[in-house]
Short mmCIF file of N, CA and C in Angstrom, two decimals:
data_model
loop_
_atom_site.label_atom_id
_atom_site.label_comp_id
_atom_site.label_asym_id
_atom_site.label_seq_id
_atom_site.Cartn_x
_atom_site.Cartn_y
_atom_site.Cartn_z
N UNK A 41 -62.08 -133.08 -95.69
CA UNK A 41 -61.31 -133.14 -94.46
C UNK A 41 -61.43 -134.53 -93.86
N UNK A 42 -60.51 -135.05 -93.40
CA UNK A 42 -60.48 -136.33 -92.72
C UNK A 42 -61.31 -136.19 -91.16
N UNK A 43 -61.12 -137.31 -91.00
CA UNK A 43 -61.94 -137.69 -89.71
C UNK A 43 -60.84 -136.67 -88.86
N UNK A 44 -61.26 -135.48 -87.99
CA UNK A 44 -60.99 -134.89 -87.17
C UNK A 44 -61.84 -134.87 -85.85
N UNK A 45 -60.71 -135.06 -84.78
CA UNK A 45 -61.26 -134.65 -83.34
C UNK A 45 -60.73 -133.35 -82.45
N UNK A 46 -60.82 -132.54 -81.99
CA UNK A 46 -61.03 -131.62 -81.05
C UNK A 46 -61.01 -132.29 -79.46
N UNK A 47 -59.59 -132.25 -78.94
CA UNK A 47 -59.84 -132.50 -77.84
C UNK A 47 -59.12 -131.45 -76.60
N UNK A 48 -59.90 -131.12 -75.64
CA UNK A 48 -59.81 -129.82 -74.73
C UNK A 48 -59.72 -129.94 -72.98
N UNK A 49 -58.12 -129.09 -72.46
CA UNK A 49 -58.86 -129.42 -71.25
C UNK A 49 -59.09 -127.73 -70.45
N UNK A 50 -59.65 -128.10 -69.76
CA UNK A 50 -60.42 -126.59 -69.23
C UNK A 50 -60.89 -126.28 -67.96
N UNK A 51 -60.25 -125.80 -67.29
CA UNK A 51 -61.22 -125.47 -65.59
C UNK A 51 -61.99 -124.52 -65.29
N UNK A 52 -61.58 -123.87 -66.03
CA UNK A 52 -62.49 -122.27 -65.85
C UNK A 52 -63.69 -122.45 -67.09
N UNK A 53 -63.56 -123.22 -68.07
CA UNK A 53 -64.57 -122.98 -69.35
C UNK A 53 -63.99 -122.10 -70.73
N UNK A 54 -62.51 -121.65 -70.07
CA UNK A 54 -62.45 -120.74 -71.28
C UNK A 54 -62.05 -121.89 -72.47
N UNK A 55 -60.81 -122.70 -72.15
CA UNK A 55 -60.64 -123.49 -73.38
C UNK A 55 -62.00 -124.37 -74.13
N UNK A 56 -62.47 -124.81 -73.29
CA UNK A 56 -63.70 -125.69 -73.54
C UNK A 56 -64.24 -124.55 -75.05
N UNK A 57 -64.74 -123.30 -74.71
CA UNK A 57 -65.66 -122.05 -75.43
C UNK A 57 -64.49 -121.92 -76.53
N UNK A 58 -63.42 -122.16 -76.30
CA UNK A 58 -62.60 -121.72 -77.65
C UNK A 58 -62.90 -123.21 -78.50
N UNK A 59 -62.36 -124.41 -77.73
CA UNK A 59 -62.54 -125.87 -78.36
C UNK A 59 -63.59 -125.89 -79.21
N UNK A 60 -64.87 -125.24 -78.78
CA UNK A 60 -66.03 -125.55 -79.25
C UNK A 60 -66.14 -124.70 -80.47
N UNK A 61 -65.93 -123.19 -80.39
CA UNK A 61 -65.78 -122.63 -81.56
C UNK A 61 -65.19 -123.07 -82.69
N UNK A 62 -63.84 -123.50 -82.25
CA UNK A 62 -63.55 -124.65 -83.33
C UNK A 62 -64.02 -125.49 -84.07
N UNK A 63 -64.29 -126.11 -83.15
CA UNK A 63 -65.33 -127.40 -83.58
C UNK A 63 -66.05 -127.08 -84.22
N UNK A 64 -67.21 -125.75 -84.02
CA UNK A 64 -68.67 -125.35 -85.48
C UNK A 64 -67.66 -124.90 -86.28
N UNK A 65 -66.74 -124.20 -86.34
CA UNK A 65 -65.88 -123.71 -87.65
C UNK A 65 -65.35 -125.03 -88.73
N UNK A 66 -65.12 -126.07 -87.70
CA UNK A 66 -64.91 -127.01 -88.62
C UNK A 66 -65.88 -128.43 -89.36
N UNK A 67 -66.72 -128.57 -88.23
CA UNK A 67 -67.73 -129.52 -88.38
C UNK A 67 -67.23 -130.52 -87.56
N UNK A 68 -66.32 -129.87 -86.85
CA UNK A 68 -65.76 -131.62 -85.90
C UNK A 68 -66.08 -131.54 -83.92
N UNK A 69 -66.35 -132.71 -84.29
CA UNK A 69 -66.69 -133.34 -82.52
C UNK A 69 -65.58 -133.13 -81.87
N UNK A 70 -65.99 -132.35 -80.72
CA UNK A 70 -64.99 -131.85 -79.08
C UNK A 70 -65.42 -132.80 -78.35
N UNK A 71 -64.57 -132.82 -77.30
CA UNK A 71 -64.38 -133.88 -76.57
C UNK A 71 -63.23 -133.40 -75.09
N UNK A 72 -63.90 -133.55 -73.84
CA UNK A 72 -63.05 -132.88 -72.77
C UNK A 72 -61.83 -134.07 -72.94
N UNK A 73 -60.71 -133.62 -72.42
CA UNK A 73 -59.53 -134.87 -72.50
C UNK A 73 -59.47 -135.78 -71.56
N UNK A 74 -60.58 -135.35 -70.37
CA UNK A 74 -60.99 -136.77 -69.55
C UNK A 74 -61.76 -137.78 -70.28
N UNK A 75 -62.11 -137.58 -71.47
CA UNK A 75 -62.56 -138.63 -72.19
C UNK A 75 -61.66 -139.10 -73.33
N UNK A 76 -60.28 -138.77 -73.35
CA UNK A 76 -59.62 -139.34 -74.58
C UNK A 76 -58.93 -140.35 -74.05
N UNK A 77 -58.83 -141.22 -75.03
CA UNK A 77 -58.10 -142.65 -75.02
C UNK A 77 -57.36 -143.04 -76.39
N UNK A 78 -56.77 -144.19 -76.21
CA UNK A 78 -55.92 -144.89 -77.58
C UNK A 78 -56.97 -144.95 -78.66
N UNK A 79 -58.20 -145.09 -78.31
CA UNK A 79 -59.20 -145.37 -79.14
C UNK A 79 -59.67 -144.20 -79.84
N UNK A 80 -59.46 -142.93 -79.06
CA UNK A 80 -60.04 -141.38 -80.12
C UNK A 80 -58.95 -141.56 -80.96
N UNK A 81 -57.61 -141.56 -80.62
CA UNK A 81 -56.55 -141.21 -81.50
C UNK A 81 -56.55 -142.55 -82.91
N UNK A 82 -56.66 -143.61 -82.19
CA UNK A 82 -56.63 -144.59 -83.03
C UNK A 82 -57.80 -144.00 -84.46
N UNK A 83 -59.21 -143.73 -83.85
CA UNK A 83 -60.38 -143.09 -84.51
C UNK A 83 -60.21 -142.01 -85.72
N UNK A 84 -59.37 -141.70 -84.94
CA UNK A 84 -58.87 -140.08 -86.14
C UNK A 84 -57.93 -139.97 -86.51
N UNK A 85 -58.09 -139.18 -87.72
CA UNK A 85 -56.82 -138.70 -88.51
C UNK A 85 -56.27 -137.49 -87.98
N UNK A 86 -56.79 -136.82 -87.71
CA UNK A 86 -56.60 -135.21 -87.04
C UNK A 86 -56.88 -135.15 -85.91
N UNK A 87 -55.99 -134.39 -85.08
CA UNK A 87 -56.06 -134.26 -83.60
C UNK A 87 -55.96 -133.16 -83.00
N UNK A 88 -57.05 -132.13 -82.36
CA UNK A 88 -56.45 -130.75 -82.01
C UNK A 88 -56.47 -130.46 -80.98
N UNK A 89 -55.72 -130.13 -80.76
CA UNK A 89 -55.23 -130.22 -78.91
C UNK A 89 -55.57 -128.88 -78.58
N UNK A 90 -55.94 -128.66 -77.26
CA UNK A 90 -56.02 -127.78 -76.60
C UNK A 90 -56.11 -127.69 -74.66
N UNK A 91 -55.29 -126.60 -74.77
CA UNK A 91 -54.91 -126.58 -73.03
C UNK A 91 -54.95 -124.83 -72.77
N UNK A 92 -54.99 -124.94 -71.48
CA UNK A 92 -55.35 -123.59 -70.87
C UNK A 92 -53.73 -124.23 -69.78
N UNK A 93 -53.41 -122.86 -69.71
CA UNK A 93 -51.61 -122.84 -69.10
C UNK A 93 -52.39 -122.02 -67.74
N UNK A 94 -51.54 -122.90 -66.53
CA UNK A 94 -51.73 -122.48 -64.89
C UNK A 94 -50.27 -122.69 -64.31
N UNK A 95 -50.31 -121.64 -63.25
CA UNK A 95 -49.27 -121.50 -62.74
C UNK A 95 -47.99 -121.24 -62.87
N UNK A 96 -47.03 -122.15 -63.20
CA UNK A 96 -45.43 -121.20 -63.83
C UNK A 96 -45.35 -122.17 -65.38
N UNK A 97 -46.28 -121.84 -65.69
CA UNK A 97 -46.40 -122.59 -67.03
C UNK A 97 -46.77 -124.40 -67.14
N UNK A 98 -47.62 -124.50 -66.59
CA UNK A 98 -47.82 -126.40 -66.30
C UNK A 98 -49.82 -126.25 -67.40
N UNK A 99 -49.70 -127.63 -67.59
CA UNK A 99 -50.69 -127.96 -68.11
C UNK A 99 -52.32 -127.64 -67.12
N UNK A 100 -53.12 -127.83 -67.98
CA UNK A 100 -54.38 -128.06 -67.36
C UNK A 100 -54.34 -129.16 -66.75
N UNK A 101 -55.12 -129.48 -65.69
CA UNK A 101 -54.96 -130.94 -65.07
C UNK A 101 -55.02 -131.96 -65.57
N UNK A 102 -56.16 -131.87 -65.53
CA UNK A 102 -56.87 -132.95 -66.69
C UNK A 102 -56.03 -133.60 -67.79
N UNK A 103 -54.84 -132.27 -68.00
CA UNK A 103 -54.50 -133.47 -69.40
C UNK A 103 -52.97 -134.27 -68.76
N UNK A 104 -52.65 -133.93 -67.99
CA UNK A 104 -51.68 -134.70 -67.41
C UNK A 104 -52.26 -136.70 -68.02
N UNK A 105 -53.17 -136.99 -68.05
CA UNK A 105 -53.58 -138.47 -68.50
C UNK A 105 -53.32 -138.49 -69.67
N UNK A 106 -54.00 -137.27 -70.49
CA UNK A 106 -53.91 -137.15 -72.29
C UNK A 106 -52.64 -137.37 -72.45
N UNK A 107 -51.67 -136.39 -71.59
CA UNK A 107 -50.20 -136.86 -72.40
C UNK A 107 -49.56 -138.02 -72.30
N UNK A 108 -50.28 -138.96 -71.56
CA UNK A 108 -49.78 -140.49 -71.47
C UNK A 108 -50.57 -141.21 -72.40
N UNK A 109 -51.39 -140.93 -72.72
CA UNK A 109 -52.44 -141.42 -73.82
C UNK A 109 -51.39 -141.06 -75.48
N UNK A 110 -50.91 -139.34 -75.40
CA UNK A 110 -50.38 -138.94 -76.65
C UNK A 110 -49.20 -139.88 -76.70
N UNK A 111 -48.56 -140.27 -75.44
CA UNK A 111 -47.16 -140.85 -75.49
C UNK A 111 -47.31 -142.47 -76.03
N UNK A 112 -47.97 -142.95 -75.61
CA UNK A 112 -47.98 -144.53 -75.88
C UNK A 112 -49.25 -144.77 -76.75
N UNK A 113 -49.41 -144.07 -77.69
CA UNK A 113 -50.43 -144.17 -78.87
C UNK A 113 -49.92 -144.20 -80.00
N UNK A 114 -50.27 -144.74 -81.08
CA UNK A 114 -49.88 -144.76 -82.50
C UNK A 114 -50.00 -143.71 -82.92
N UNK A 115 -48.78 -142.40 -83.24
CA UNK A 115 -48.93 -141.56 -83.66
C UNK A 115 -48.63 -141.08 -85.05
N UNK A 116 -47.81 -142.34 -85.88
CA UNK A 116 -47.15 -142.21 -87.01
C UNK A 116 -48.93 -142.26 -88.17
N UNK A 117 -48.43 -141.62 -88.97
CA UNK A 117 -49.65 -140.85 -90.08
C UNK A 117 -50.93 -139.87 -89.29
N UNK A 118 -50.51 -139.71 -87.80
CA UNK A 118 -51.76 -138.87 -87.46
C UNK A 118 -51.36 -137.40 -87.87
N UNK A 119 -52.26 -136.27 -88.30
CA UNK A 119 -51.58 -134.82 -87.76
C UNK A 119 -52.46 -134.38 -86.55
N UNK A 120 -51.51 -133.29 -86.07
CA UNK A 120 -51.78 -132.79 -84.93
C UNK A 120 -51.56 -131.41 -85.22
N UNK A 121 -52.69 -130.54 -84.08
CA UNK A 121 -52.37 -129.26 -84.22
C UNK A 121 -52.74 -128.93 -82.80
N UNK A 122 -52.16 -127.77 -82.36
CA UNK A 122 -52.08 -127.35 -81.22
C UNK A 122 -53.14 -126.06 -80.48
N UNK A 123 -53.81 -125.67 -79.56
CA UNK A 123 -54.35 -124.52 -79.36
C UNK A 123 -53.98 -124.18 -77.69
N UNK A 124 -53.79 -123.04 -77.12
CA UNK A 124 -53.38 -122.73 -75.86
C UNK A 124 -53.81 -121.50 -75.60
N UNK A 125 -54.74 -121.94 -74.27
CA UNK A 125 -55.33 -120.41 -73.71
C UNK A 125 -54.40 -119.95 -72.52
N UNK A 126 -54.26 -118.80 -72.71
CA UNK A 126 -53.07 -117.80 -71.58
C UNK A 126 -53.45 -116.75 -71.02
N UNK A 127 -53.02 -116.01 -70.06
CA UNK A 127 -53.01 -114.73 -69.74
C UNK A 127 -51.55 -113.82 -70.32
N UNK A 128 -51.84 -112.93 -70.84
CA UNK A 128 -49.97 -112.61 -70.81
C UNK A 128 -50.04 -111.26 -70.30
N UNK A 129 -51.16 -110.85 -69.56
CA UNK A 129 -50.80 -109.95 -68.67
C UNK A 129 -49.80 -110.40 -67.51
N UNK A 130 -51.27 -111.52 -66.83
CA UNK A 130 -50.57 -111.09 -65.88
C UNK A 130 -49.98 -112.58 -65.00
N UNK A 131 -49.02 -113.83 -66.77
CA UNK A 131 -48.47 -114.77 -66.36
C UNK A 131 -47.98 -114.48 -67.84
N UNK A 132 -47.25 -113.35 -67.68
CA UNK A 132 -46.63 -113.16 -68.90
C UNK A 132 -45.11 -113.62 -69.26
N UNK A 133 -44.26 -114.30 -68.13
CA UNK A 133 -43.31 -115.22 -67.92
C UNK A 133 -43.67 -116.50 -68.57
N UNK A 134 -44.97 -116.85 -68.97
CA UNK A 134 -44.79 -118.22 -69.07
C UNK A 134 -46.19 -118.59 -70.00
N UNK A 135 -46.55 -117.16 -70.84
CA UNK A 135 -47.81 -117.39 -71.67
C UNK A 135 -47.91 -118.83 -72.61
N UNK A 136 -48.96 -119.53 -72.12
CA UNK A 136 -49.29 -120.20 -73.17
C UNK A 136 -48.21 -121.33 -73.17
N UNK A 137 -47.67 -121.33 -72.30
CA UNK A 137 -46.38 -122.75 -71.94
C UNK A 137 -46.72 -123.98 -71.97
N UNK A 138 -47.97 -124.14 -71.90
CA UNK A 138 -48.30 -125.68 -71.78
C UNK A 138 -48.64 -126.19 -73.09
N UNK A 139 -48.54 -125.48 -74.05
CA UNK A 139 -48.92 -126.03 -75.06
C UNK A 139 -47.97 -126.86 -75.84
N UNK A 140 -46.38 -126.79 -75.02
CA UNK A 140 -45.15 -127.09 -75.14
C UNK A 140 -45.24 -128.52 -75.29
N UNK A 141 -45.89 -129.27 -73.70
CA UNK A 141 -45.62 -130.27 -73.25
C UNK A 141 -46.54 -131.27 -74.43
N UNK A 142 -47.68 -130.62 -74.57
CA UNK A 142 -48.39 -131.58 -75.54
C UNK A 142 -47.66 -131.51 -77.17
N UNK A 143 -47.12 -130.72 -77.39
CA UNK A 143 -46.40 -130.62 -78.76
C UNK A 143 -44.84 -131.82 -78.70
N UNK A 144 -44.58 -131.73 -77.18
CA UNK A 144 -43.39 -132.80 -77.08
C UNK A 144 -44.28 -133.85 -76.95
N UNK A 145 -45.13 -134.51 -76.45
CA UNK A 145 -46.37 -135.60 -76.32
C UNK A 145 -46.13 -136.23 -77.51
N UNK A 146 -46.33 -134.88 -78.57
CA UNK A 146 -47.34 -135.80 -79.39
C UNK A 146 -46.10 -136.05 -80.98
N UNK A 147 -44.91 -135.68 -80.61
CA UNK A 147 -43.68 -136.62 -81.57
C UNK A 147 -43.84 -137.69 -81.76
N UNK A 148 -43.59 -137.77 -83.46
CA UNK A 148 -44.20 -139.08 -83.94
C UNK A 148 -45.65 -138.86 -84.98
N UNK A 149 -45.92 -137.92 -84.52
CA UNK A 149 -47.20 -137.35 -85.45
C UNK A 149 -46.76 -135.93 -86.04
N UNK A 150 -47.36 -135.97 -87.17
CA UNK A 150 -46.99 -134.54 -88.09
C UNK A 150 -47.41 -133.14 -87.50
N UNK A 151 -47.05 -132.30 -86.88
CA UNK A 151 -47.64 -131.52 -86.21
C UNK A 151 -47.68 -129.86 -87.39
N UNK A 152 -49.08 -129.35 -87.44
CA UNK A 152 -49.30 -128.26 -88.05
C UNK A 152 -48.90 -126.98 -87.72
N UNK A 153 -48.71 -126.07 -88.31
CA UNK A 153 -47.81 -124.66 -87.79
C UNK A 153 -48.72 -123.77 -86.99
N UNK A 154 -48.01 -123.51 -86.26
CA UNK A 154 -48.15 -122.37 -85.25
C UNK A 154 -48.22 -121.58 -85.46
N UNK A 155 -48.58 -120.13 -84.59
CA UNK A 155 -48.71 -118.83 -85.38
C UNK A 155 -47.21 -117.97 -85.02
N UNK A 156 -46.99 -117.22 -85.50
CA UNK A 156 -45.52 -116.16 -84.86
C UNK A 156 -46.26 -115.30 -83.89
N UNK A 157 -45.40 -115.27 -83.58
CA UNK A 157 -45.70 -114.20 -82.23
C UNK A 157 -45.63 -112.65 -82.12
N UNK A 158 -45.60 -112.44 -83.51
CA UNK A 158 -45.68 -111.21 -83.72
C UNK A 158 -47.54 -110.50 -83.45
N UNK A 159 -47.54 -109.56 -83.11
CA UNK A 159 -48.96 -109.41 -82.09
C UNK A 159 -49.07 -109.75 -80.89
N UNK A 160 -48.37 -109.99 -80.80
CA UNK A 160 -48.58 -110.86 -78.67
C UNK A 160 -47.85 -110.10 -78.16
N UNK A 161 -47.91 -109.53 -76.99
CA UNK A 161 -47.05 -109.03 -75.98
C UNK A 161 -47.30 -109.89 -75.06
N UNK A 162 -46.34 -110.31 -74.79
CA UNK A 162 -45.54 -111.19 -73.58
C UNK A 162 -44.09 -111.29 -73.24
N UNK A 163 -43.62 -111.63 -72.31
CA UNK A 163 -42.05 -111.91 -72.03
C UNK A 163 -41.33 -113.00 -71.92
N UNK A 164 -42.24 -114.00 -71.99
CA UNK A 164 -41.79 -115.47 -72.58
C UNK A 164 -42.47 -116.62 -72.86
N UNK A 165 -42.49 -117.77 -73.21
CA UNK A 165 -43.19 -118.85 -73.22
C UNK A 165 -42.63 -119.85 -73.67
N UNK A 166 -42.66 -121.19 -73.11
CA UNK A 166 -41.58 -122.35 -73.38
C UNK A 166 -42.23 -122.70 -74.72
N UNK A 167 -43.37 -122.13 -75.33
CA UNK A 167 -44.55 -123.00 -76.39
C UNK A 167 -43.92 -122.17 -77.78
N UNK A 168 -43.10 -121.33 -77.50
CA UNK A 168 -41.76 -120.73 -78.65
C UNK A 168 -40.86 -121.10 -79.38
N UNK A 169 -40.71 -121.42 -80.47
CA UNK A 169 -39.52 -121.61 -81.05
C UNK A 169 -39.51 -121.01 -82.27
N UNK A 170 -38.30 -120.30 -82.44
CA UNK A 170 -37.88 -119.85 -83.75
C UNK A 170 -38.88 -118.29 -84.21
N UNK A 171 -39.22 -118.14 -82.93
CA UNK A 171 -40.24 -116.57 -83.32
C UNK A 171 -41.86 -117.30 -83.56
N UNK A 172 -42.21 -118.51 -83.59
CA UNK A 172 -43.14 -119.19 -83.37
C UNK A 172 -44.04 -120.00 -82.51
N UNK A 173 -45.38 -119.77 -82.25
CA UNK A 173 -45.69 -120.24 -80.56
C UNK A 173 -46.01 -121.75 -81.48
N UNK A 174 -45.83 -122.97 -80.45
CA UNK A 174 -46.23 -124.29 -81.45
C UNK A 174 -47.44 -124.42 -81.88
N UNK A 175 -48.29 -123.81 -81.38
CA UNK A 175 -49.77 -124.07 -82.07
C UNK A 175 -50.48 -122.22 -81.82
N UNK A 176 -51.92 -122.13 -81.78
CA UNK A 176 -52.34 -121.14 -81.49
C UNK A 176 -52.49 -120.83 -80.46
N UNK A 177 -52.08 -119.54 -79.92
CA UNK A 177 -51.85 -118.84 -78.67
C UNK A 177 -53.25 -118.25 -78.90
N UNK A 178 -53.71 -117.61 -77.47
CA UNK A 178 -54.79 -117.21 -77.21
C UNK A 178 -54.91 -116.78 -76.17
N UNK A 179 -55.53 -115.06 -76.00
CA UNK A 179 -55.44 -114.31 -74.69
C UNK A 179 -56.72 -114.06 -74.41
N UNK A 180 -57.62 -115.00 -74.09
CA UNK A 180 -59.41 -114.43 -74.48
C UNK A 180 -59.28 -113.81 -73.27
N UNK A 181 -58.46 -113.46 -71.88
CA UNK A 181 -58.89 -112.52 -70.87
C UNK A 181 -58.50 -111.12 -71.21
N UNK A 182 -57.24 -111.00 -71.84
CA UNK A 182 -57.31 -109.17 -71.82
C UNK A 182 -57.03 -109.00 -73.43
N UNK A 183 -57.21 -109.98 -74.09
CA UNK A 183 -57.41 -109.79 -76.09
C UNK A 183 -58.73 -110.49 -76.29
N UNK A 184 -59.69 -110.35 -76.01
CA UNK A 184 -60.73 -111.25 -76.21
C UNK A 184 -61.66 -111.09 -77.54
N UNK A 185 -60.93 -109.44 -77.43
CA UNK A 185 -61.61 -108.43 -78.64
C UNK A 185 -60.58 -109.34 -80.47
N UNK A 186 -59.30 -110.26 -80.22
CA UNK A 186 -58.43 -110.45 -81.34
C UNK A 186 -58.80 -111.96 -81.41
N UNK A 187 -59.81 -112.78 -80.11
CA UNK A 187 -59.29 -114.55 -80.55
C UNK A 187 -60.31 -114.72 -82.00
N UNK A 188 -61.64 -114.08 -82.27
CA UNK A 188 -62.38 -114.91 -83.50
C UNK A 188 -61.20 -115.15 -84.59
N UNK A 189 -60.88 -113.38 -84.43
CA UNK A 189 -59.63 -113.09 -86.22
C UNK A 189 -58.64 -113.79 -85.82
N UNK A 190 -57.93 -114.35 -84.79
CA UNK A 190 -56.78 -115.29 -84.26
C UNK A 190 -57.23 -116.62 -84.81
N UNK A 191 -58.17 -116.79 -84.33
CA UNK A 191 -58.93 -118.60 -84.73
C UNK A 191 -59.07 -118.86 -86.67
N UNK A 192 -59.52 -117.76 -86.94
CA UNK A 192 -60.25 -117.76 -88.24
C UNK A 192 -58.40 -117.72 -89.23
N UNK A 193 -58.10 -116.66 -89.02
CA UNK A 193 -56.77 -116.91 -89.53
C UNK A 193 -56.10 -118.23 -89.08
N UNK A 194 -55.84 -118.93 -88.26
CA UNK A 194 -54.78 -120.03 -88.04
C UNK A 194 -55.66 -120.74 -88.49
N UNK A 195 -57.14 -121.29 -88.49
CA UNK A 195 -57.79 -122.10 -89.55
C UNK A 195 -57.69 -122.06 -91.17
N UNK A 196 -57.39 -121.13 -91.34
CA UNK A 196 -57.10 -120.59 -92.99
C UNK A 196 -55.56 -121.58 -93.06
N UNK A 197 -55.15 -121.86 -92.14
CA UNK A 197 -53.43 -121.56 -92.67
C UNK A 197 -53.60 -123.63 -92.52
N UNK A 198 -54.08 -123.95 -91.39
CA UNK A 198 -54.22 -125.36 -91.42
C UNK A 198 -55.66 -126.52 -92.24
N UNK A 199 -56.46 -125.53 -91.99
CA UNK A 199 -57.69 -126.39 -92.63
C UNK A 199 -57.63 -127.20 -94.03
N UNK A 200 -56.46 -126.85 -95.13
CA UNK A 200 -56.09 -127.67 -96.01
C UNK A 200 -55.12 -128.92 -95.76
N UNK A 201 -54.75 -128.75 -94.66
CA UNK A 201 -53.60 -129.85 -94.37
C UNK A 201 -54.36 -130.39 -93.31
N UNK A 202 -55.62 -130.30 -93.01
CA UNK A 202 -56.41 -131.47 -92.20
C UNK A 202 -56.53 -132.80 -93.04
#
C-alpha cells in the first residue's frame, strides 16, 4: 500500500473513533483536518477523508479550511476516498451530505467507490449519485450494531486500489 493518510473532522468524537478504526485496519496515520495542509497531501499518495454531516447537510467545521487546502493542492495522481458520519433517523433529509462537498473538493484526484445505498434507510442525501453514496456512509447513532461489517466491507472493495 502506498503512503496513506486518514484525515478526520469531528465535534462530537464520533468521526474521529471511526477515522481511527480505520487507521488500525489499515496501518495508516489519522490526523484531525485542523492539521492538514498542501504538505499532508503533497506527503501522500492516498487520502481518506472523513466528515460528520450537521445541520441541513453542511460539513463539519473544521473542514471548511481542508476544502481550501483540497482545492488549491496538487491533486493529479493522488487517490482519494471518502467516509461520512450521519444520523438518518433523525436528519434523514440530508444523511451523510457533507461528504458531497469534499468529493467536489477533491476533483482532479482519482476518487474510490462508494458504497450503494442499498441497506440505508433514509430520504435523501446530496452524497448520492446513481444509487451510490460517494464514499462510506455511516449511522454509528441508531446502526452502530452494522458500522465494523460497513467499514470492513468498503475496505475489502478499496484496500487494493490504495
Amino acid at each position: 500500500m502506498k503512503k496513506t493518510i486518514i484525515v478526520y473532522g469531528s465535534s462530537t468524537g464520533m468521526c474521529e473513533n471511526i477515522a481511527n478504526k480505520i487507521g488500525e485496519k489499515l496501518g495508516a496515520e489519522v490526523i484531525n483536518v485542523s492539521d492538514f495542509t498542501a504538505e499532508t497531501v503533497a506527503d501522500h499518495d492516498n487520502l481518506i477523508l472523513g466528515t460528520s454531516t450537521w445541520g441541513a447537510g453542511e460539513l463539519q467545521d473544521d473542514w471548511y479550511d481542508g476544502i481550501e487546502v483540497l482545492k488549491t493542492a496538487e491533486l493529479a495522481g493522488k487517490t482519494v476516498a471518502i467516509f461520512g458520519c450521519g444520523d438518518s433517523e433523525s436528519y434523514s433529509d440530508t444523511f451523510c451530505s457533507g461528504m458531497k462537498e469534499i468529493y467536489d473538493a477533491a476533483a482532479g484526484a482519482s476518487i474510490l467507490p462508494g458504497v450503494s445505498t442499498a441497506g440505508y434507510t433514509f430520504d435523501d442525501s446530496d452524497a448520492v449519485i446513481d444509487g451510490q453514496f460517494v464514499g462510506l456512509a455511516l449511522d454509528d447513532v441508531n446502526e452502530d450494531d452494522k458500522t465494523d461489517e460497513r467499514i470492513d466491507a468498503w475496505l475489502e472493495v478499496i484496500r487494493p486500489l490504495l
